[in-house]
PDB file of C-alpha atoms in Angstrom:
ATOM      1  CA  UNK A 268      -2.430 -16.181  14.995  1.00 35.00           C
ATOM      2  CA  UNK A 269      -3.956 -18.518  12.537  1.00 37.00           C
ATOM      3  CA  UNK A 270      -2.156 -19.124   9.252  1.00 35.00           C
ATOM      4  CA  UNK A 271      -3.525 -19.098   5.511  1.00 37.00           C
ATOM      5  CA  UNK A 272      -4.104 -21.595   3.147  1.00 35.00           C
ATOM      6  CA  UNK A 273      -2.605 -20.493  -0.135  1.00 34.00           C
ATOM      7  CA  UNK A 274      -3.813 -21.879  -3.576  1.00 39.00           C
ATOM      8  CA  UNK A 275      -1.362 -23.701  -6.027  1.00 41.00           C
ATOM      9  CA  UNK A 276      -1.738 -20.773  -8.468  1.00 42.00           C
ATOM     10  CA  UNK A 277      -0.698 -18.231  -5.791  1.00 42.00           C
ATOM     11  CA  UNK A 278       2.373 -19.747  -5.096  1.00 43.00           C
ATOM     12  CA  UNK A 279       3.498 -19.706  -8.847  1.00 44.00           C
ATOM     13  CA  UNK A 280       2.842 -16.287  -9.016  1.00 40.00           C
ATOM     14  CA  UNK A 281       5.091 -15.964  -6.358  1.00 39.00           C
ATOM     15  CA  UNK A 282       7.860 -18.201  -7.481  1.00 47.00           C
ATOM     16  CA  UNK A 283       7.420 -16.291 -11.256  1.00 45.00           C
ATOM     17  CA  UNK A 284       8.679 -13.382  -9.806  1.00 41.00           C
ATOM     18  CA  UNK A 285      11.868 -14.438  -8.361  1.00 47.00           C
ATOM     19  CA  UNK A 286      10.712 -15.877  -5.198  1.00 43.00           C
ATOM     20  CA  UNK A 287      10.677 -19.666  -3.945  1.00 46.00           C
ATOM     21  CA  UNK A 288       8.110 -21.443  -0.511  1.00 42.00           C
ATOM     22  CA  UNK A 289      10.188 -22.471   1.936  1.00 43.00           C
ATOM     23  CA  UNK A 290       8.853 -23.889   5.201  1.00 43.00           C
ATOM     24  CA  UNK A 291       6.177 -20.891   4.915  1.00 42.00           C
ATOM     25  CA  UNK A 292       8.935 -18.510   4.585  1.00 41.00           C
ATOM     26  CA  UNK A 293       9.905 -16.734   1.187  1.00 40.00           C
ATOM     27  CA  UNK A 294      12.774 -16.930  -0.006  1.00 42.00           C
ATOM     28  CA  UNK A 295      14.765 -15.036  -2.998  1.00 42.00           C
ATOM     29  CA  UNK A 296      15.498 -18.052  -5.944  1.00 42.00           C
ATOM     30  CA  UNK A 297      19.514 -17.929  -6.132  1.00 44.00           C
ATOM     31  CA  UNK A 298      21.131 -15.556  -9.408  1.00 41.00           C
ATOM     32  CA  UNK A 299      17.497 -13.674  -8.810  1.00 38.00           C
ATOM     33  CA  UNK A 300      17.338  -9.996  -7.191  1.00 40.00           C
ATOM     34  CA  UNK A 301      15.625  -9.789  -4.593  1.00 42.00           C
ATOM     35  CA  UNK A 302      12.153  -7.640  -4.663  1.00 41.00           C
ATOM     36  CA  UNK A 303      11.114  -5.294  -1.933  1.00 46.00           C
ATOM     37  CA  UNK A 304       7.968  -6.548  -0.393  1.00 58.00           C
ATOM     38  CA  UNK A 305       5.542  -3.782  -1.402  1.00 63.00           C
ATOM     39  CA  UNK A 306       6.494  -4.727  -4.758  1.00 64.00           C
ATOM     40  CA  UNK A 307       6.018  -7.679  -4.693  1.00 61.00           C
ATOM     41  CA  UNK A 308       2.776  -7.934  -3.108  1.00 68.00           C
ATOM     42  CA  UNK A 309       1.733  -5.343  -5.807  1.00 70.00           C
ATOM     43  CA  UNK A 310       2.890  -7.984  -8.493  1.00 66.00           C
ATOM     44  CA  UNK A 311       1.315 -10.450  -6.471  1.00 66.00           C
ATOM     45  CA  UNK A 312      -2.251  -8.338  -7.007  1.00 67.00           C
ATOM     46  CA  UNK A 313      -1.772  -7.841 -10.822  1.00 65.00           C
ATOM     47  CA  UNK A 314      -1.078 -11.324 -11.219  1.00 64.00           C
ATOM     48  CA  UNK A 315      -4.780 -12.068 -10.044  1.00 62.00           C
ATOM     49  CA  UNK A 316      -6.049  -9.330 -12.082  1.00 71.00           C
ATOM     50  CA  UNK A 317      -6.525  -6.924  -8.943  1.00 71.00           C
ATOM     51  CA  UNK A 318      -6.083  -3.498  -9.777  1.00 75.00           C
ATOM     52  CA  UNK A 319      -3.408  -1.785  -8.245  1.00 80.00           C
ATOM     53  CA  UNK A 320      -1.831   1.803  -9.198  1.00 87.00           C
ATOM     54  CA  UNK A 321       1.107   1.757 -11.332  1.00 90.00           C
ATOM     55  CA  UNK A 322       4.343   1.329  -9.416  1.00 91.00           C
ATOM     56  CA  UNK A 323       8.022   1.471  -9.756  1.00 93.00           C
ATOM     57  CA  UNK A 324      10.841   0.473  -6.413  1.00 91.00           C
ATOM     58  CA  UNK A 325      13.566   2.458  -6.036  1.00 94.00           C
ATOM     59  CA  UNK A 326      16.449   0.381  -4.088  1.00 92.00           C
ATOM     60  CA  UNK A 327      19.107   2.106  -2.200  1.00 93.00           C
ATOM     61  CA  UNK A 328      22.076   0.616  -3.596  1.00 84.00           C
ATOM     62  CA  UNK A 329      21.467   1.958  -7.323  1.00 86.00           C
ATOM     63  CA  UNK A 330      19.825   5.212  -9.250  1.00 86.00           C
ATOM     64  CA  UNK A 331      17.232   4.814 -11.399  1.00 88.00           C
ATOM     65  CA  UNK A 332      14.855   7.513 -13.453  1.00 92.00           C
ATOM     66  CA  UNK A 333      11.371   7.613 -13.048  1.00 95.00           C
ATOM     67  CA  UNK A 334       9.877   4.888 -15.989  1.00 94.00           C
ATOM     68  CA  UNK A 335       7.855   6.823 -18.386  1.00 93.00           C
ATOM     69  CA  UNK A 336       4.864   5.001 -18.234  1.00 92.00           C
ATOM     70  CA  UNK A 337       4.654   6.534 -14.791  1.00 95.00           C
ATOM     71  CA  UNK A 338       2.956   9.534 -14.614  1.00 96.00           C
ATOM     72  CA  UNK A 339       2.421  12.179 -11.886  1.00 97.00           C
ATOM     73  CA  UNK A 340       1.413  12.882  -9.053  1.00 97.00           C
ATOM     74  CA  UNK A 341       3.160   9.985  -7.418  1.00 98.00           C
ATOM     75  CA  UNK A 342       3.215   9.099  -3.809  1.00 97.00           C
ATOM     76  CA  UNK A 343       6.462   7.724  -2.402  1.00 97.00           C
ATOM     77  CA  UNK A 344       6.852   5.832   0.747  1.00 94.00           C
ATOM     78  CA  UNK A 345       8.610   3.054   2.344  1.00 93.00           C
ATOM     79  CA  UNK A 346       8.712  -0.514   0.693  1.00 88.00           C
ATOM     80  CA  UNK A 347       9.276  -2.091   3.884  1.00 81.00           C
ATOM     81  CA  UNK A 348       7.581  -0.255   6.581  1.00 82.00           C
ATOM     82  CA  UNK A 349       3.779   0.037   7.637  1.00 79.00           C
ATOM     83  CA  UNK A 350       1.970   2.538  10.073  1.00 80.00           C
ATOM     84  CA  UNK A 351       2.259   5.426   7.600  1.00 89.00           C
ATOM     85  CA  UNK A 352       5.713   5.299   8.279  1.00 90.00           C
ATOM     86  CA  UNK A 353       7.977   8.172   6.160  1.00 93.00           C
ATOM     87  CA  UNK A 354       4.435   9.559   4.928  1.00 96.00           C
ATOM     88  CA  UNK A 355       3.789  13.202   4.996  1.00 97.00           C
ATOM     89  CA  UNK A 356       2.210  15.759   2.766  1.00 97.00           C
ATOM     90  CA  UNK A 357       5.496  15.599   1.300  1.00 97.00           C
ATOM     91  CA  UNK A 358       5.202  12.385  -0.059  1.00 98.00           C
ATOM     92  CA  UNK A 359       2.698  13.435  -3.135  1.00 98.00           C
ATOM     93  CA  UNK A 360       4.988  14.477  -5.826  1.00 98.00           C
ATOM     94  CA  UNK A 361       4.479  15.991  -8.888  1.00 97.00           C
ATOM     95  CA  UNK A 362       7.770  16.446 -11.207  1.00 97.00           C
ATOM     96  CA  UNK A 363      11.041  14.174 -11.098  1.00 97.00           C
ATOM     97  CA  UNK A 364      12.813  16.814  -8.991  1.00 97.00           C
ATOM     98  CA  UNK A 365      10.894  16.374  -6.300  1.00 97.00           C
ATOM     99  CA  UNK A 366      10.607  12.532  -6.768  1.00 97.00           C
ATOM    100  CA  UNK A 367      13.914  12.225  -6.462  1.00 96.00           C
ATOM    101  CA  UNK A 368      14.238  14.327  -3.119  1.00 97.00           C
ATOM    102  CA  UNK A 369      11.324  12.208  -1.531  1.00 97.00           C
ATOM    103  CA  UNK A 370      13.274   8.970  -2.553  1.00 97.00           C
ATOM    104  CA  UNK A 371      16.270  10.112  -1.155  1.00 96.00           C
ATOM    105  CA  UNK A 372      14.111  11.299   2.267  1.00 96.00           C
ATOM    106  CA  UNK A 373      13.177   7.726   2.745  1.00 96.00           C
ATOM    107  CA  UNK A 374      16.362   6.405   2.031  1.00 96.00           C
ATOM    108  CA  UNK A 375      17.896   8.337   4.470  1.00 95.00           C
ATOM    109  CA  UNK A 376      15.445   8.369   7.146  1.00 95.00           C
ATOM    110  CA  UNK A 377      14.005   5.308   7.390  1.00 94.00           C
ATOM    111  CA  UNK A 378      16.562   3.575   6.144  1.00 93.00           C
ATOM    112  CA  UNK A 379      14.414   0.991   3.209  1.00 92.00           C
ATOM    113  CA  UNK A 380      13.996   1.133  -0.311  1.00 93.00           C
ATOM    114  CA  UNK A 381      11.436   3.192  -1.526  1.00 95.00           C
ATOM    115  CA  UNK A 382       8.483   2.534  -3.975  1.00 93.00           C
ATOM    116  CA  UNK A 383       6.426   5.095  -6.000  1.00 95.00           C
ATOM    117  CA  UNK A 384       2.796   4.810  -7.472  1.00 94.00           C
ATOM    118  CA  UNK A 385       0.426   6.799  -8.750  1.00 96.00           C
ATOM    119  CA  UNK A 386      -1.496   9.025  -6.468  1.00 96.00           C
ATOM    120  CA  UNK A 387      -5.465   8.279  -7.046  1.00 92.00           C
ATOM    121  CA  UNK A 388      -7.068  11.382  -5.480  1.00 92.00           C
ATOM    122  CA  UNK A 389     -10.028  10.914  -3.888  1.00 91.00           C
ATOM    123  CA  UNK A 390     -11.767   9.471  -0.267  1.00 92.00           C
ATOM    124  CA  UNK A 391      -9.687   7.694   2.125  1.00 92.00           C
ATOM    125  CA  UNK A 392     -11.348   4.583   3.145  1.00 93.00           C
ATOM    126  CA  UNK A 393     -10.602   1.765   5.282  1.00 92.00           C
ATOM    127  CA  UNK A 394     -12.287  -1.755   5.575  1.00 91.00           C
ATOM    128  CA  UNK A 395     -11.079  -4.327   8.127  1.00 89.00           C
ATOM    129  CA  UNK A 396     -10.969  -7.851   7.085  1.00 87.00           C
ATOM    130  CA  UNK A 397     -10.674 -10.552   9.481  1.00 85.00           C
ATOM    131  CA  UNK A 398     -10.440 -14.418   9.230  1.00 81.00           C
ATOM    132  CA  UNK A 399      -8.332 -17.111   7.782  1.00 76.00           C
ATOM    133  CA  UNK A 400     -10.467 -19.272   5.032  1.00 77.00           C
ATOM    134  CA  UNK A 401     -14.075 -17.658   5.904  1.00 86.00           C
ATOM    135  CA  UNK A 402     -13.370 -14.009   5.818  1.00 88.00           C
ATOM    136  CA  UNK A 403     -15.576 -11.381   7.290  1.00 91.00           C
ATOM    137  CA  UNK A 404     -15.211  -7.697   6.986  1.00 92.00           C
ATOM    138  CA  UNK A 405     -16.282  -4.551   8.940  1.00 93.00           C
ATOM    139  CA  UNK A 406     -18.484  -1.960   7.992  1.00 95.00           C
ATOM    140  CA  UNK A 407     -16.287   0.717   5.327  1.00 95.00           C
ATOM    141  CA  UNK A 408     -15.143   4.002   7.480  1.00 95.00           C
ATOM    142  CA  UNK A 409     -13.755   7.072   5.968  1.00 96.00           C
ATOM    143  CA  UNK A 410     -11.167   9.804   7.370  1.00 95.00           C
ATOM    144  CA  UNK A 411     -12.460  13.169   7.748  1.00 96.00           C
ATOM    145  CA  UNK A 412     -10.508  16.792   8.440  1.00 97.00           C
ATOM    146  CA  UNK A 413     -12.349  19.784   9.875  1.00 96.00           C
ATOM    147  CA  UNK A 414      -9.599  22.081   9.161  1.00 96.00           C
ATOM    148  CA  UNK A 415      -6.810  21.160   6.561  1.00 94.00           C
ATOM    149  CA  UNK A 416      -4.246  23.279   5.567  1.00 94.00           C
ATOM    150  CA  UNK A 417      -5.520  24.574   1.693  1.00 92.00           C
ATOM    151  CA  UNK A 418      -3.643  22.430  -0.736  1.00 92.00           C
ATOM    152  CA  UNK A 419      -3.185  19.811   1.756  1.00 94.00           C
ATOM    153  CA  UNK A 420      -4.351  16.271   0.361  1.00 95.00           C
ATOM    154  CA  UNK A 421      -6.834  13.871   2.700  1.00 94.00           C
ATOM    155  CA  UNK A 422      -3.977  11.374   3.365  1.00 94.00           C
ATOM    156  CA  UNK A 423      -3.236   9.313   6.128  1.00 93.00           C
ATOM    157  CA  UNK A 424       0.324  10.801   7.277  1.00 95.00           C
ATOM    158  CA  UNK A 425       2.234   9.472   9.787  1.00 94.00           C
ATOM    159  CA  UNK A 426       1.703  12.797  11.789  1.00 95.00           C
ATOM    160  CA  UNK A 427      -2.064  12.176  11.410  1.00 95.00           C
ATOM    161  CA  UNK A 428      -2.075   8.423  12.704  1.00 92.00           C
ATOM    162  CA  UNK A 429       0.505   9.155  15.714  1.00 93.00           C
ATOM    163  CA  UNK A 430       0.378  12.788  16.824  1.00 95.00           C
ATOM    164  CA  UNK A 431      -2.609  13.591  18.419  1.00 95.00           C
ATOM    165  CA  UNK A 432      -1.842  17.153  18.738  1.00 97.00           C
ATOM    166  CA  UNK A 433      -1.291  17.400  14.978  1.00 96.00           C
ATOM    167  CA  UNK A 434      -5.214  15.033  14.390  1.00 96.00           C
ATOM    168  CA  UNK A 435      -6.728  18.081  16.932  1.00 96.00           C
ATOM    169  CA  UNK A 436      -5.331  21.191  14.954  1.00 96.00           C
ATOM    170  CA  UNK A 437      -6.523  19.449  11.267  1.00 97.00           C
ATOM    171  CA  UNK A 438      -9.208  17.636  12.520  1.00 97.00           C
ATOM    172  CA  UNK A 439      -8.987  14.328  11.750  1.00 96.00           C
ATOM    173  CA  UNK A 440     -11.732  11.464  12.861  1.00 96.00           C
ATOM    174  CA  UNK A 441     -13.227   8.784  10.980  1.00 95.00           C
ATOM    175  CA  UNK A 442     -16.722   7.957  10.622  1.00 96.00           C
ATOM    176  CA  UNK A 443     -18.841   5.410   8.699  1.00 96.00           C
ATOM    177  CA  UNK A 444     -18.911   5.857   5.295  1.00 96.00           C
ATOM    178  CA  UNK A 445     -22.376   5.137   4.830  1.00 93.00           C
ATOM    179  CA  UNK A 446     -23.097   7.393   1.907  1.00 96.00           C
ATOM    180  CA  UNK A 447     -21.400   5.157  -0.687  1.00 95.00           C
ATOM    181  CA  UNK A 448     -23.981   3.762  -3.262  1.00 96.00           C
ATOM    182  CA  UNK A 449     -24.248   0.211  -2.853  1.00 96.00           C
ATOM    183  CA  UNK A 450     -22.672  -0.904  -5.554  1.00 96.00           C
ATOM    184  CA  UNK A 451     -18.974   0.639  -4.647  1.00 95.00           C
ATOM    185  CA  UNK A 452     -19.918  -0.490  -1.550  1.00 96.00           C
ATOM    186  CA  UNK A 453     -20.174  -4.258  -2.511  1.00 95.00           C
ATOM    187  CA  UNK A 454     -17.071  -3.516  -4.735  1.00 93.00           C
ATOM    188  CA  UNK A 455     -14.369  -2.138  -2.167  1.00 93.00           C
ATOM    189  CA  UNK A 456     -15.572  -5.595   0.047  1.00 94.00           C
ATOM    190  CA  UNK A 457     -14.921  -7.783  -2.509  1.00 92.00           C
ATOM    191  CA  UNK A 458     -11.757  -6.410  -3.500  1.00 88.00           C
ATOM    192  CA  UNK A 459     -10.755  -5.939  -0.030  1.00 88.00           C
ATOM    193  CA  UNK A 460     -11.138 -10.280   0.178  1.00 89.00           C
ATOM    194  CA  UNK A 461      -9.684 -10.661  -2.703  1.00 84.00           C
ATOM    195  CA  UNK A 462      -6.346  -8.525  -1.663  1.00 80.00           C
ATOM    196  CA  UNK A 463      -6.173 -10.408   1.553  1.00 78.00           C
ATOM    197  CA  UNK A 464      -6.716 -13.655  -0.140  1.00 77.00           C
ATOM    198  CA  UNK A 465      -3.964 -13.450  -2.358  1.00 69.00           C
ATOM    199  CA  UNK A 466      -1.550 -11.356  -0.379  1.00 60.00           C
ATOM    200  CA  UNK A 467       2.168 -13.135  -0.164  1.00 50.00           C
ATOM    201  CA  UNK A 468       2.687 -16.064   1.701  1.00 47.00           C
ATOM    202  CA  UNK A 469       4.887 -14.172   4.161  1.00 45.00           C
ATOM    203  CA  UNK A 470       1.909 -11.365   4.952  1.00 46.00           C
ATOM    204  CA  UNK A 471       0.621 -12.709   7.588  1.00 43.00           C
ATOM    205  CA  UNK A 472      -2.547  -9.994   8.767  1.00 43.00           C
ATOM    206  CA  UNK A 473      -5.538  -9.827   9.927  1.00 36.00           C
ATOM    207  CA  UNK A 474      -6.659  -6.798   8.825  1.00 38.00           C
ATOM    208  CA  UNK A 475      -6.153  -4.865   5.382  1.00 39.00           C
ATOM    209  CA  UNK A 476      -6.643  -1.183   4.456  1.00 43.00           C
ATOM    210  CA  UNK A 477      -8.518  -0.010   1.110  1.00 43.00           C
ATOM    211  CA  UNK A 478      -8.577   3.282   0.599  1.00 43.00           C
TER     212      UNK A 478
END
């Protein structure tokens, strides 16, 4: 797998936040806590003036309340693990009570931290990206459901990547999302480069989701 070449300014970001380039491995500066890596790559993002939703981490060794500049609904999932991982229609939460259930779900159950951020409603949309210095992306799809549940959000659940029984009786297929106007269009590729451009050192990946 080809690796990236990172700019100067990407690495201070990094190393402003309590992390440090070691042999193309990060590591955590000494007397600094360490930050999960969703986080991170989310500080990472805002650092280049990518938007991102607002976000708070919620570690398993310590309570903490929900910071009041974050509003509901939230979506909580894993910090540490991918493939939808934890996800379910669960995970959209929309008063501290339930928050602090979901948290405690994914601490328990997948066994990671757990991060929060703001639930955008609206299309879920995926873009590959591909390359190393010359990126090229893929034409934008979008997930579709025939037949979810009322109330049920368009999300990309764990049950809905993995259980095939569960994508029949909702459902579920993707198609190309060629009805965007252009100009989104040209916006969600750009952004998608620009997320895998200036992703952490230690994210090695050939493909990235937007959605």
């Amino acid at each position: 797998m080809p690796t990236t070449t990172y700019q100067k300014d990407n690495r201070e970001s990094i190393e402003a936040h309590g992390r440090r380039l070691v042999n193309g491995t990060l590591r955590t500066k000494p007397g600094v806590r360490d930050i999960p890596e969703q986080a991170l790559s989310k500080k990472v993002m805002s650092w280049h003036r990518i938007p991102v939703p607002a976000f708070a981490s919620f570690r398993q060794s310590r309570k903490r309340k929900r910071p009041a500049r974050l509003n509901f609904p939230l979506i909580v999932k894993s910090v540490g693990e991918h493939a939808s991982m934890g996800i379910a229609q669960a995970s959209i939460v929309h008063d501290d009570e339930s928050l602090k259930e979901r948290v405690a779900f994914i601490h328990r159950t997948v066994n990671t931290d757990a991060i929060a951020e703001e639930y955008i409603k609206g299309r879920e949309l995926t873009i590959g990206v591909i390359g190393n210095e010359r990126l090229t992306t893929f034409p934008i799809r979008e997930l579709k459901f025939d037949s979810l549940p009322e109330h049920s959000e368009p999300i990309q659940t764990s049950k809905v990547k993995w259980d095939l029984d569960y994508q029949k009786k909702v459902g579920a297929y993707t198609k190309p999302a060629d009805d965007l106007p252009e100009e989104v269009a040209r916006g969600i590729t750009k952004l998608a480069k620009q997320r895998l451009e200036n992703r952490a050192p230690d994210q090695v990946a050939l493909v990235e989701d937007v959605g």
